[in-house]
Tab-separated table of C-alpha atoms in Angstrom:
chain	number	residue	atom	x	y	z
B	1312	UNK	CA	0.000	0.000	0.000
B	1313	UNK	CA	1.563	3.035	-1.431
B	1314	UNK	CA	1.923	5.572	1.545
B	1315	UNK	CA	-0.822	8.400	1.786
B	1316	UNK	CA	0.165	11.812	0.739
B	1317	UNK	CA	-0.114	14.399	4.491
B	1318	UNK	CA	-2.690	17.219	4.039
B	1319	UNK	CA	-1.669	20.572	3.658
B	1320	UNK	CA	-2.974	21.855	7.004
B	1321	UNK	CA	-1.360	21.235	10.077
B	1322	UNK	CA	-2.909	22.195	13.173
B	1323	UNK	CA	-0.707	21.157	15.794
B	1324	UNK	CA	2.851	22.821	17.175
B	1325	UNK	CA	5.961	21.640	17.267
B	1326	UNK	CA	8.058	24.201	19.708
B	1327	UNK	CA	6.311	22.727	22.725
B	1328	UNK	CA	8.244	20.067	25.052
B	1329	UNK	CA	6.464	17.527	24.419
B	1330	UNK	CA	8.101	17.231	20.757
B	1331	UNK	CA	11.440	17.687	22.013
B	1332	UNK	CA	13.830	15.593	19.764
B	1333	UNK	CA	14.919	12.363	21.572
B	1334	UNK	CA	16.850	11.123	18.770
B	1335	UNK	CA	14.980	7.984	18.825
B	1336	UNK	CA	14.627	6.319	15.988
B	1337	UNK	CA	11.421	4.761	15.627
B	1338	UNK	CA	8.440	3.506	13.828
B	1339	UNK	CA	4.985	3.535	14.721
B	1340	UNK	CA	1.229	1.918	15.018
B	1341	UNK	CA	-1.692	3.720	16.077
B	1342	UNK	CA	-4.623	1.719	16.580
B	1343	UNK	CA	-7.669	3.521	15.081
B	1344	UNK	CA	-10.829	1.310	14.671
B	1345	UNK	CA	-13.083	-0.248	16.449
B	1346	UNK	CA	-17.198	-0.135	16.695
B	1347	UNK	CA	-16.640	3.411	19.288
B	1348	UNK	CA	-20.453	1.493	20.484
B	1349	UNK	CA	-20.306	3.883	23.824
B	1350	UNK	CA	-20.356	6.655	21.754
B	1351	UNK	CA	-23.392	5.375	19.547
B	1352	UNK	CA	-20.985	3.719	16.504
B	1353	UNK	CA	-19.574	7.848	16.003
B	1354	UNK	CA	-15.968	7.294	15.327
B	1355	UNK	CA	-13.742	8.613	17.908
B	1356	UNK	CA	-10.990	9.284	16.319
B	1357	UNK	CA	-12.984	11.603	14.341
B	1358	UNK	CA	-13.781	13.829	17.450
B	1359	UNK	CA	-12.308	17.013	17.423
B	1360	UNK	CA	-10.002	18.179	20.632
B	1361	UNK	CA	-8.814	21.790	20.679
B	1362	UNK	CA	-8.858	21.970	16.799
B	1363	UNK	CA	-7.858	18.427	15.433
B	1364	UNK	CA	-9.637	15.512	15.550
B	1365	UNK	CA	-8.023	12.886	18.385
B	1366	UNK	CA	-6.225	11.072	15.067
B	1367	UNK	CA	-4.507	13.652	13.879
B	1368	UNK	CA	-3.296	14.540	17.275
B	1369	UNK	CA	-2.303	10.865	17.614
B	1370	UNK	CA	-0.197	11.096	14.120
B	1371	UNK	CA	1.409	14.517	15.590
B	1372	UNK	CA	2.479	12.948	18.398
B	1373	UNK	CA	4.478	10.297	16.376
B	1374	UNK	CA	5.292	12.497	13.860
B	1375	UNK	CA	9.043	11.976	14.116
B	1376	UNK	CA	8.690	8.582	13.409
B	1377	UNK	CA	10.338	6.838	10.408
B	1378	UNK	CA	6.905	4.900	9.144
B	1379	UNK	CA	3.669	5.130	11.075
B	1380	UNK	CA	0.608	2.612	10.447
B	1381	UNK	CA	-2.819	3.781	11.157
B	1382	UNK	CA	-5.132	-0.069	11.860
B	1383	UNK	CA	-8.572	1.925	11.069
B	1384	UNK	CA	-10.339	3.197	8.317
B	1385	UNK	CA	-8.441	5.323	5.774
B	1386	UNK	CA	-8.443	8.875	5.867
B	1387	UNK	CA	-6.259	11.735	4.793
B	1388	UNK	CA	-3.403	12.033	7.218
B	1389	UNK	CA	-2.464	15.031	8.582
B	1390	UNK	CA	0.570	17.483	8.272
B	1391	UNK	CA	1.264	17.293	11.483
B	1392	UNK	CA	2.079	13.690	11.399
B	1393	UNK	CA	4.887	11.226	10.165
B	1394	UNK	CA	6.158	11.924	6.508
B	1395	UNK	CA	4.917	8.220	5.798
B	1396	UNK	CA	1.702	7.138	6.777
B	1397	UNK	CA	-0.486	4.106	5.453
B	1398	UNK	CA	-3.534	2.663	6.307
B	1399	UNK	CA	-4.468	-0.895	6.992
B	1400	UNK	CA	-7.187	-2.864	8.683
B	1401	UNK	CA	-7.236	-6.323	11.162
B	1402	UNK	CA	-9.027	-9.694	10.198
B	1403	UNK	CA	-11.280	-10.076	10.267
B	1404	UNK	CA	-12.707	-6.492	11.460
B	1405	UNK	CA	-13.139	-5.533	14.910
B	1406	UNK	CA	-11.401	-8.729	16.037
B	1407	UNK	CA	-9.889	-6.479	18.940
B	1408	UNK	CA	-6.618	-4.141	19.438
B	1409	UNK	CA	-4.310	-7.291	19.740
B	1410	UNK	CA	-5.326	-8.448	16.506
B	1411	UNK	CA	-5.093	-4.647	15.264
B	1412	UNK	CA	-1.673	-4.556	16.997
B	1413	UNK	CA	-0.149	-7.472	14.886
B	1414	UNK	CA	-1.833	-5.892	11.566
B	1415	UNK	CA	-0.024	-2.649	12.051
B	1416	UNK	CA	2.966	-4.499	13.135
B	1417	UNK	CA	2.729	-6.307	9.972
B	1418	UNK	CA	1.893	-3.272	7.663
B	1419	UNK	CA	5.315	-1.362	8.736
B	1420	UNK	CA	7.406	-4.000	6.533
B	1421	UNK	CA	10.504	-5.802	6.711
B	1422	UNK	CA	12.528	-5.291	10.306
B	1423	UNK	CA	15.280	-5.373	8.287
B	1424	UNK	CA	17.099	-1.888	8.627
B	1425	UNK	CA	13.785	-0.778	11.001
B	1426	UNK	CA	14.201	1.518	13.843
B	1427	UNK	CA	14.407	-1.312	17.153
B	1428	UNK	CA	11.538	0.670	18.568
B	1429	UNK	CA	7.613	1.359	17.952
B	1430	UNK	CA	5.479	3.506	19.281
B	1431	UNK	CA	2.146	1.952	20.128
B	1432	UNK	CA	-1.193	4.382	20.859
B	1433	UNK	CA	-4.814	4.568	20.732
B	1434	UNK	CA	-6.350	7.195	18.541
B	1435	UNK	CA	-8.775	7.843	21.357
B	1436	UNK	CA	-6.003	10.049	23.726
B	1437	UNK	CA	-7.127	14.083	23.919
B	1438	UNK	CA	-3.480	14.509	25.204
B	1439	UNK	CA	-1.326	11.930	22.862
B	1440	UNK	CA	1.044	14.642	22.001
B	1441	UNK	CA	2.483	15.205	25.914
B	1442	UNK	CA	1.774	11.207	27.344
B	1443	UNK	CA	3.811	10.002	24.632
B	1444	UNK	CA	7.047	12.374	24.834
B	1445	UNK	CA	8.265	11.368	27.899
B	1446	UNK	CA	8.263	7.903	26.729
B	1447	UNK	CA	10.144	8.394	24.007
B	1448	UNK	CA	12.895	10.025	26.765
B	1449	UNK	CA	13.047	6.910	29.018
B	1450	UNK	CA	13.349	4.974	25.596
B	1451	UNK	CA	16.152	6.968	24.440
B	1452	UNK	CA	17.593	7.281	27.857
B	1453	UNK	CA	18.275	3.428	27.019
B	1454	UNK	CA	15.684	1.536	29.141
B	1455	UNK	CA	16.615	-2.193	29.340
B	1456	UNK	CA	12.506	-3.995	28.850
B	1457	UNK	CA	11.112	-4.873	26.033
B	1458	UNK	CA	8.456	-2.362	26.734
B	1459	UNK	CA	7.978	1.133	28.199
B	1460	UNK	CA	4.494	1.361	29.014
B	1461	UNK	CA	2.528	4.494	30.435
B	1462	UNK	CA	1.411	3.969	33.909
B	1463	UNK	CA	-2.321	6.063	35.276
B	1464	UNK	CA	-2.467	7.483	38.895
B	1465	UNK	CA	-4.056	4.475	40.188
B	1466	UNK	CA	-1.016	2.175	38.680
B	1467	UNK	CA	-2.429	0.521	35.998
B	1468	UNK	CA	-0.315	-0.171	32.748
B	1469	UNK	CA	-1.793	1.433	29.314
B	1470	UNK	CA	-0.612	-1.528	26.862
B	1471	UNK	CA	-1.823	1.209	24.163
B	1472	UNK	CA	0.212	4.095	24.968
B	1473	UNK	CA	4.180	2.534	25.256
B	1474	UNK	CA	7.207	2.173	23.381
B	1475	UNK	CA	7.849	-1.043	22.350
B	1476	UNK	CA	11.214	-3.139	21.313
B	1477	UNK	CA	10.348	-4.479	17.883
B	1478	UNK	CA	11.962	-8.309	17.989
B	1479	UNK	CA	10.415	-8.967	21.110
B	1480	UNK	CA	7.229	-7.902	19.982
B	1481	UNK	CA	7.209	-9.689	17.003
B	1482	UNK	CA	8.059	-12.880	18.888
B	1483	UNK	CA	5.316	-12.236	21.484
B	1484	UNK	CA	2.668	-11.506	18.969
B	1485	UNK	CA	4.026	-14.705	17.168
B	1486	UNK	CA	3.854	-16.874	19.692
B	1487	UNK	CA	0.282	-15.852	20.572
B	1488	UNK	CA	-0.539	-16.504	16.766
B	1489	UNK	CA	0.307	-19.822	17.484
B	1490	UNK	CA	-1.366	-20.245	20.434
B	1491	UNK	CA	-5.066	-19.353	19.273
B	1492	UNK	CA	-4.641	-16.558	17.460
B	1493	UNK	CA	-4.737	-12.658	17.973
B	1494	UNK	CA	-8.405	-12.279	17.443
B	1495	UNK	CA	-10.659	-11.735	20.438
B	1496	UNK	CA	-7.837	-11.565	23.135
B	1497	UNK	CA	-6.461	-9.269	25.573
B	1498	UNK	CA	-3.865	-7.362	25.995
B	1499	UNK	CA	-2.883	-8.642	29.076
B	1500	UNK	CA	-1.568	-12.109	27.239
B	1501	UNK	CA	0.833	-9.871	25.311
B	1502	UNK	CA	2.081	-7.650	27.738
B	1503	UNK	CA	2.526	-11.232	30.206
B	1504	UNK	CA	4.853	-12.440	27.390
B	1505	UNK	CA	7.648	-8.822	27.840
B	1506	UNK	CA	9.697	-7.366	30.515
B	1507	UNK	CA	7.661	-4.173	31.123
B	1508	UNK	CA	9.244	-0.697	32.639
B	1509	UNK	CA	6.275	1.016	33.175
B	1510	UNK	CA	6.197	4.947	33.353
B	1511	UNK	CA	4.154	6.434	35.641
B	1512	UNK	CA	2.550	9.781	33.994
B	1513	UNK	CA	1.200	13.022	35.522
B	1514	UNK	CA	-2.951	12.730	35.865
B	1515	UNK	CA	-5.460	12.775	33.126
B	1516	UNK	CA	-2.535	12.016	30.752
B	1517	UNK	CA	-3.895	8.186	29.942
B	1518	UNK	CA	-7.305	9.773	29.957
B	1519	UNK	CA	-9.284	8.420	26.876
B	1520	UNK	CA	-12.901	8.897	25.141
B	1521	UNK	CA	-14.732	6.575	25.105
B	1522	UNK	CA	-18.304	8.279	26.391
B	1523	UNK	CA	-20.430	11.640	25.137
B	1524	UNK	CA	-20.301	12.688	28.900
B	1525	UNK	CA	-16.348	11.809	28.844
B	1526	UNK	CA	-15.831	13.616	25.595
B	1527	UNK	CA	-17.775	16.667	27.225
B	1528	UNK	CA	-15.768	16.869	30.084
B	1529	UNK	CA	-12.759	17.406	27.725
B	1530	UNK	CA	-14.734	20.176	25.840
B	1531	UNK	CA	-15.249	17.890	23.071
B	1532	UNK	CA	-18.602	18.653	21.669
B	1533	UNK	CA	-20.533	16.352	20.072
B	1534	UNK	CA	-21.189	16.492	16.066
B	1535	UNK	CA	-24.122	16.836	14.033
B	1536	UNK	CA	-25.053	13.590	12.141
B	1537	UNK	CA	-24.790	9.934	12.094
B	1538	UNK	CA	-23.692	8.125	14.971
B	1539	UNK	CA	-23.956	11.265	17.358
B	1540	UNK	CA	-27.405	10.864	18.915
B	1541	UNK	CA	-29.042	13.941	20.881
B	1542	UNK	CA	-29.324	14.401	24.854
B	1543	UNK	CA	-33.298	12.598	23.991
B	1544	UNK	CA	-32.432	10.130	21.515
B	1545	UNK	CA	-29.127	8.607	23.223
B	1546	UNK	CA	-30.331	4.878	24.543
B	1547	UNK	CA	-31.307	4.987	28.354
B	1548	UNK	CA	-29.711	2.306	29.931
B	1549	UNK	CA	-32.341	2.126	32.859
B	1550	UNK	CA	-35.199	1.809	30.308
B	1551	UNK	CA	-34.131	-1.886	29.560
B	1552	UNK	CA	-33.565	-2.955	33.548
B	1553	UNK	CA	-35.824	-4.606	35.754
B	1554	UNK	CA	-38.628	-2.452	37.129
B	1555	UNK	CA	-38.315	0.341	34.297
B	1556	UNK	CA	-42.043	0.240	33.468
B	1557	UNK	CA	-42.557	0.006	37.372
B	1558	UNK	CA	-42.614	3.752	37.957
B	1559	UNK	CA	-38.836	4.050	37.834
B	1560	UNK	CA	-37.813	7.693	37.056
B	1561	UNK	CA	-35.406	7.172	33.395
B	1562	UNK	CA	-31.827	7.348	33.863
B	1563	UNK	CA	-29.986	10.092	32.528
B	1564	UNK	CA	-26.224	10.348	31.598
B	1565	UNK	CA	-25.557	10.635	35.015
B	1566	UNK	CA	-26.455	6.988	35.945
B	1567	UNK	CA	-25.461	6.022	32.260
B	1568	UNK	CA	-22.150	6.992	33.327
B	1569	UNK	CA	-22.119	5.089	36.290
B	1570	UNK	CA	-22.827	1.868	34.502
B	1571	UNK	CA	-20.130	2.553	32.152
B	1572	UNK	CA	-17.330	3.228	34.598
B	1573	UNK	CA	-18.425	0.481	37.024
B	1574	UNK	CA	-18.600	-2.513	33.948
B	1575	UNK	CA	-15.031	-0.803	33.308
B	1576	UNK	CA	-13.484	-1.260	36.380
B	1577	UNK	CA	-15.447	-5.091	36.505
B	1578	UNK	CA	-13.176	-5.478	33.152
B	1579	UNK	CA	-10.105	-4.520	34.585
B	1580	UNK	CA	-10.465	-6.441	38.216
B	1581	UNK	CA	-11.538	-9.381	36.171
B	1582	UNK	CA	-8.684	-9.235	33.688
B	1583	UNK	CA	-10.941	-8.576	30.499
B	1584	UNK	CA	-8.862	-6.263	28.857
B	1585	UNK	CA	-10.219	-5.640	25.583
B	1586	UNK	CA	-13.806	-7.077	26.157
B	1587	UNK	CA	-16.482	-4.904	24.382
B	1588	UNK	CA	-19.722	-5.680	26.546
B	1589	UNK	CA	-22.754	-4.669	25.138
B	1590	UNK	CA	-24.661	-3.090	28.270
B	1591	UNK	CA	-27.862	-2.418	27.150
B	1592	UNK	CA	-28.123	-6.035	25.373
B	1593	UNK	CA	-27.337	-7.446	28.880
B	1594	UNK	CA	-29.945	-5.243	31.012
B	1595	UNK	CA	-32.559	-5.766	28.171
B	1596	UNK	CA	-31.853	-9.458	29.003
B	1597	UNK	CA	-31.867	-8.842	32.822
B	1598	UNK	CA	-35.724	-6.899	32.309
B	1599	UNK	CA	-37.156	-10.019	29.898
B	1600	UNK	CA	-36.169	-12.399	32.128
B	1601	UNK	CA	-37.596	-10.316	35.533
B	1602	UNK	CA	-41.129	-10.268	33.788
B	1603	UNK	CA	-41.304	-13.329	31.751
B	1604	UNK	CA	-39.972	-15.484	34.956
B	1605	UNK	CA	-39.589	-13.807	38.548
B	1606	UNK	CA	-37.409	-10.617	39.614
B	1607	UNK	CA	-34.469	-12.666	41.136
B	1608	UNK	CA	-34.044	-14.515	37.276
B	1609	UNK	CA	-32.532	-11.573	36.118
B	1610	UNK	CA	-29.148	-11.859	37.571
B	1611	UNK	CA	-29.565	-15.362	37.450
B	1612	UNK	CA	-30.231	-15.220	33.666
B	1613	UNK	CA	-27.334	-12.649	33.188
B	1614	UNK	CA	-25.061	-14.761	34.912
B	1615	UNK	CA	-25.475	-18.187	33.086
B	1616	UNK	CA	-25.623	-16.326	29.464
B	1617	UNK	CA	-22.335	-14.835	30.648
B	1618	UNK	CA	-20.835	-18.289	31.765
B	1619	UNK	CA	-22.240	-20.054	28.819
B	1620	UNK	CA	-20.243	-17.237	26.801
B	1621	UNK	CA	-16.993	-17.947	28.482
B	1622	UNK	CA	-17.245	-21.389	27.630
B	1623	UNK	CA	-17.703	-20.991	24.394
B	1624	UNK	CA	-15.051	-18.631	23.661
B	1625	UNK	CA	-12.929	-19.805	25.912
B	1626	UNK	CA	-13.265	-23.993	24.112
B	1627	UNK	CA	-12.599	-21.501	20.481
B	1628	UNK	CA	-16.214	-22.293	19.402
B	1629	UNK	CA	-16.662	-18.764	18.701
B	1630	UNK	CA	-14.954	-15.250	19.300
B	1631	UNK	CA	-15.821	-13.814	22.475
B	1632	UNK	CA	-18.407	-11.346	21.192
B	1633	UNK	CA	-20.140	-13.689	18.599
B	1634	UNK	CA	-19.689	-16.015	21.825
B	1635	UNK	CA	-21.973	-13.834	23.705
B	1636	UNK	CA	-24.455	-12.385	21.387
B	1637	UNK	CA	-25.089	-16.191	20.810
B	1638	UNK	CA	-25.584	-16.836	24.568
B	1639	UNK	CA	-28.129	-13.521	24.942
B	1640	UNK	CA	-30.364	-14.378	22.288
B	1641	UNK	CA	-30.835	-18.030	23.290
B	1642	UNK	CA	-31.869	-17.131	26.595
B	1643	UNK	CA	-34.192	-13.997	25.706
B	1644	UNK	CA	-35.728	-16.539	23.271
B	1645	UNK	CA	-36.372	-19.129	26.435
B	1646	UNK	CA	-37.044	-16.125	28.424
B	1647	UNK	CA	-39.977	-15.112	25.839
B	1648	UNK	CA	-41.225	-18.341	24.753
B	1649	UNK	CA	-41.640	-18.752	28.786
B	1650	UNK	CA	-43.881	-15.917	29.120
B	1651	UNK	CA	-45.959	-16.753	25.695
B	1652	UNK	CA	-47.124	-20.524	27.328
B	1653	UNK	CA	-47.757	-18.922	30.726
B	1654	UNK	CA	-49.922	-16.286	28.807
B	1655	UNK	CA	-51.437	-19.408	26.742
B	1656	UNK	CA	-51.901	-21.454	30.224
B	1657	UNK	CA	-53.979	-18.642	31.763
């Protein structure tokens, strides 16, 4: 794929610290896909941060690198970003960022002659520009892991925002390739695999998008068109639970937010990394099996759908979200087909 010619406008600055030369040589992947379903399927790297869209701040912040690959739909790339850019896309599509990671990998060419290093970030990062120079630094300041990784306040590693030592990379992802595959599996199984010096950064540095309410507290406001519902068309969680259509006031972002960030921290004490979960599929399970049963069949329902999930990803019958879509649909079909014959019996 023949690289993508840069745009003639670029909106962000060099002269700040954060692009201080390092005089690391590298090469870069920034991981730009996936279904964005928290934000109603609106792209976020199309959302727009103090003039440039969270991509093209992503591409500035790598812009000294040798080759960057962009794993997400093609777009112009920005002036701001690395003189070589091309565009390339996992299989099969939306398989997950591990499965992104080795298609980028793979898109950057032979190693042969490569920089040793590669940048690895999310195009979902309001800040990529200033979280990613100080890796570069401890990089450059010769850092003996195969990975520099960013590190939040609370201490958890950012597997998408790091530095990372190409031949140990490659043999990771390889070895995982053999083992099952990329598709459908955390991070966490890749990052096991390297010596990790992690890098702890100053707050809200790690801070992604991946909610409207999240993108609002950045001052990101939210587009016209496709994808980017309004405050009264955005799904209510709350409207699918048990007891909704009991007199239950609606939910508003508030408690949507809640949800969100609780199911998120569920992910990461569980050691899901990378698991997409489909909320309002799973309370709009929870509320058919409450009325078409009893109340205390809704966690009970959840819970067994969930297990029966796991076991089928888990065995390789299926990818982990075809695994559970499966799962949810058989039992809100038993769930249903319940409450038909006891509406037939009466």
């Amino acid at each position: 794929m023949e690289p993508v010619p840069r745009a003639g406008v670029g909106r962000l600055k060099r002269d700040t610290p954060e692009f201080g030369g390092t005089g690391l040589a590298f090469d870069a992947v920034v991981l730009s896909g996936g279904r964005s379903s928290r934000l109603g399927g609106y792209p976020k790297p199309s959302l727009v941060f103090e003039g440039a869209t969270l991509l093209e701040r992503a591409l500035g912040a790598v812009h000294a690198a040798r080759r960057a690959v962009v794993v997400g739909p093609e777009v112009e790339a920005a002036a701001s970003g690395p003189r070589q850019v091309v565009f390339t896309l996992e299989e099969p599509r939306f398989s997950g960022p591990l499965a992104a990671l080795g298609a980028g990998l793979a898109a950057l060419g032979e190693p042969h002659g490569a920089p040793h290093w590669v940048a690895v970030l999310a195009a979902d990062l309001p800040r990529a520009d200033a979280a990613l120079g100080p890796l570069l630094s401890a990089a450059a300041a010769g850092a003996d892991a195969d990975a520099v990784l960013a590190e939040d306040e609370g201490g958890r590693w950012q597997p998408l925002l790091g530095l990372y030592r190409r031949g140990p990379l490659e043999r990771a992802l390889a070895a995982l390739t053999d083992d099952g595959g990329l598709a459908d599996r955390p991070l966490k199984h890749l990052v096991a695999r390297l010596a990790v010096q992690p890098l702890r950064l100053p707050p809200g540095l790690t801070d992604d998008v991946d909610t409207w309410p999240a993108a609002e507290r950045w001052g990101i406001r939210r587009p016209d068109g496709p994808g980017a519902p309004s405050e009264a068309e955005e799904p209510t969680m709350s409207d699918t639970a048990p007891g909704a259509d009991r007199g239950t006031p609606p939910a508003g972002d508030d408690k949507d937010e809640i949800l969100r960030a609780w199911c998120a921290e569920l992910i990461e004490a569980l050691e899901l990394d990378g698991l997409e979960v489909d909320i309002d599929a799973v309370l709009g399970l929870a509320g058919v099996a409450a009325h078409a049963v009893v109340r205390p069949a809704a966690p009970l329902t959840t819970f067994l759908a969930a297990y029966a999930a796991g076991v089928a990803a888990g065995s390789g019958q299926a990818g982990e979200k075809a695994a559970m879509e499966s799962a949810i649909g058989a039992a809100r079909r038993l769930a249903k087909a319940r409450a038909e014959q006891a509406g037939t019996e009466e």
